[in-house]
Amino acid sequence: MSRPSSLRSEPAGAGGEPTGSVTPLTQYVLKLVSRCDLACDHCYVYEHPDQSWRRQPRMMAPATVAAVAGRIAEHAAAHRLDAVRVVLHGGEPLLAGAARLDATAAALRGAIDPVARLDLRMQSNGVLLTPAVCDVLLAHDIKVGISLDGDRAANDRHRRHANGASSHRQVLRALSLLRSPAYRAAYAGILCTVDVANDPIRVYEALLAEEPPHIDFLLPHANWDNPPARPDGRATPYADWLLAVHRRWLADGRPVPIRLLESLLSTASGHGSHSEAVGLGPADLVVVETDGTFEQVDSLKSAFDGAAATGLDVFRHRVDDAAAHPGIAVRQTGLAGLCPTCRACPVVRHCGGGLYAHRHRAGNGFDNPSVYCPDLLKLVRVVTAAPPVDEPVPPADSLSPRVLDDLAAGAGTAGSAEQLAAIHLALVRALLVTLGDRVDGDPVAAAGWRLLVDLDDAHPEAVRTVLTHPFVRRWARRCRDGAADLSYLACVAAAAAVHARIRADLPVPVRDGRVSLPTLGAIARHAERGVVRLATDDGDVRVGGRRFNPDTDPAREDDPDGWLPVRTVRVDGHRLLLEDTDPHRDCYDIPVEPRLTGAAAVGWVRQLERAVRRVDAEAPDYAAGVRTLLRAVVPLRPDRTGRYRSAAAGAAFGAVAVTAVPDDATLAVLLVHEVQHLKLSATLDVCDLFDRDDTRTLTVPWRDDPRPVEGALHGVYAHLAVADMWRRRPGPVAEGHFRRYRAWTDGAIDALLGLGALTPDGDRFVRRMRAAVDGWQ
């Protein structure tokens, strides 16, 4: 997942964290039907990693259509939109039939037209287009685009029926209908997917012969994990193919608009793009599946399973909620939402980083240039006469796993954990953008906001280091809800300035006699409340004439002048903070320890080092999640009963809280146990695994009191990992623990599957847990 929202962007939120204001959406793709009568082997819906179509109703029900229409009208009225565009899509929307299409269009126009002008369109393969359907198109002013990849040889490479039969003749029949005077008004154009194995001029001529109002060329969906074919090792085969069309098109006098080429010419003249594939214009679009769920642009289905999911639907959520989702909001932020390589590129205002789905790579999500970067550079240079550039192109990596299935098996790979970390960062950025709108009345917060925005442009890694600290998100959520000080934003910015090693001077708030710098520590011995000046320079911090260096001072005891550094645990390149200073760490049911003495802190650091190494040795597959997600450990006060306790909080993603334990073996199990909770919390941030309106409870083996579905799901996911840890240890004591935790996991899985409260994704998730448990020897 990419940098989900620039701090310069409009407010953006995420599932569970709505915002007060959003950039409105004007384009909607309605999946009227989730099945297709062709079996195109390059289709991103059916042939790529995301297979969620299998769980969708075959057709959008009338009640869902009515709900969608109402939500769109509500959004258009609230934001005073002049017009909205709705595209009927699939699958293949013509499988709905003329009558259902007529009823759907009537419902949409009846709800939306009184509020905003409705531009109603449809994308189809054309196989089922008939005069009766065309009559419906005309009656409701629906313009239809038809998919065609060229002449018969070109089209039949991919666009065939499931039995292998050609669809070419049926598509030409549909285009003949649309070319006729009676139905020409419904003809929107042709969409062609590029295949470099086809002759570009023959394809161009075949499309031109159908007299389309527009032609769209689409690069085949690919990403850094599934790169596009490059025959004979050629560096820019797709640019070469499109440039052959470009030369012929110019020679012909540009007889028909070709959207991709016209868009690049438009950006060259200082105007906007007409295509989401290029340019920096906002892609203000949301998809509605047949069951009413909101999804991000559905080309993301080519990246990984669940990439397009938002966890939202038209029955329970407004379009504003969908617009606030970070995966949608980032695509409205222009240049600021791109990776550093793209932002530094001289042709970025033309290519815009390429299609969002084409940027994906396991490990850092969408924070990359397009996998077609070399092709786009060459295409832009020729079409716009831009100067040549020699930007580095990131290398391709291994295949991305299906994240939900991978996580459900228990441990999950590092790639899946990185996806969850990216979700967390998206939520933090979305929250901060929301808070940035509130700083006008607070000069301390305003100074911090300005510095943070500037640092995000100039030193994004330093900002990332601070924003991924677990308790920045908790502060931001509490601040949004009016329970924390907005001025703490200056402390966040000051910490980022220290990591960036730049000179800065700004006011910072004092809370309980301390100035807190997340990820670094605190400076004590100040007035109980108030504001002081803080300066940074080359990694140093100066407050009130006293100077501290976070790089060297953590090795010492607490400074007599008041420097309380965060202690650091380092294990083979992994950096973990022992967090006993952050003012927002007290978010657990068990009280946290105050500042540890030097000797106590040394003991904690050494035991944590041994525990992480034990996880590495005993359960290397779980170590991937621990090393990727665990950023801080918070010492808890001992339990009155003498039990060893641990905790995790979704609002403090990346932190685990534990009481002191006697040995590293116990601590290793507790760390793995709580990291499981972190993984599931991040998953639930963007994916509904259960019906949140279902208030029923169920009995689980490890508790006397009935548990809600979310609590049971968390418990079984954590206990699965604990059982797996004990399974790997020798001896009768370990075997006894393993049997107990396995029995608990077995019972809870059965209870969850039997309750009927899981969504299709949740059912699949729990059944994958069942398969993992059943596979243990």
CSV table of C-alpha atoms in Angstrom, one decimal, residues 28 30 60-76 86 103-104 106-112 286 288-294 312-320:
chain,number,residue,atom,x,y,z
A,28,TYR,CA,-19.4,5.8,-9.8
A,30,LEU,CA,-22.0,0.1,-10.5
A,60,MET,CA,-27.5,-6.2,-8.2
A,61,ALA,CA,-30.9,-6.4,-6.5
A,62,PRO,CA,-33.5,-3.6,-7.1
A,63,ALA,CA,-33.2,-2.7,-3.4
A,64,THR,CA,-29.5,-2.3,-3.7
A,65,VAL,CA,-29.9,-0.1,-6.9
A,66,ALA,CA,-32.3,2.1,-4.9
A,67,ALA,CA,-29.9,2.4,-2.0
A,68,VAL,CA,-27.0,3.3,-4.4
A,69,ALA,CA,-29.1,5.9,-6.2
A,70,GLY,CA,-30.1,7.4,-2.8
A,71,ARG,CA,-26.5,7.6,-1.6
A,72,ILE,CA,-25.4,9.2,-4.8
A,73,ALA,CA,-28.2,11.8,-4.7
A,74,GLU,CA,-27.5,12.5,-1.0
A,75,HIS,CA,-23.8,13.1,-1.8
A,76,ALA,CA,-24.5,15.3,-4.8
A,86,VAL,CA,-22.5,6.6,-13.3
A,103,ALA,CA,-35.6,-0.5,-14.3
A,104,THR,CA,-32.1,0.3,-13.1
A,106,ALA,CA,-35.1,4.6,-14.3
A,107,ALA,CA,-34.3,4.2,-10.6
A,108,LEU,CA,-31.0,6.1,-11.0
A,109,ARG,CA,-32.4,8.9,-13.1
A,110,GLY,CA,-35.4,9.2,-10.8
A,111,ALA,CA,-33.2,9.7,-7.7
A,112,ILE,CA,-30.3,11.6,-9.1
A,286,VAL,CA,-15.8,4.7,-6.3
A,288,VAL,CA,-20.2,-0.4,-5.9
A,289,GLU,CA,-20.3,-4.2,-6.1
A,290,THR,CA,-23.5,-6.1,-6.7
A,291,ASP,CA,-24.0,-6.6,-2.9
A,292,GLY,CA,-23.8,-2.9,-2.3
A,293,THR,CA,-20.2,-2.8,-0.9
A,294,PHE,CA,-18.1,0.3,-1.8
A,312,LEU,CA,-18.0,0.0,3.6
A,313,ASP,CA,-21.4,-0.5,2.0
A,314,VAL,CA,-24.3,1.7,0.7
A,315,PHE,CA,-26.7,0.4,3.4
A,316,ARG,CA,-24.6,1.5,6.4
A,317,HIS,CA,-22.3,4.2,5.0
A,318,ARG,CA,-22.5,7.4,3.1
A,319,VAL,CA,-20.5,8.3,0.0
A,320,ASP,CA,-18.6,10.7,2.3
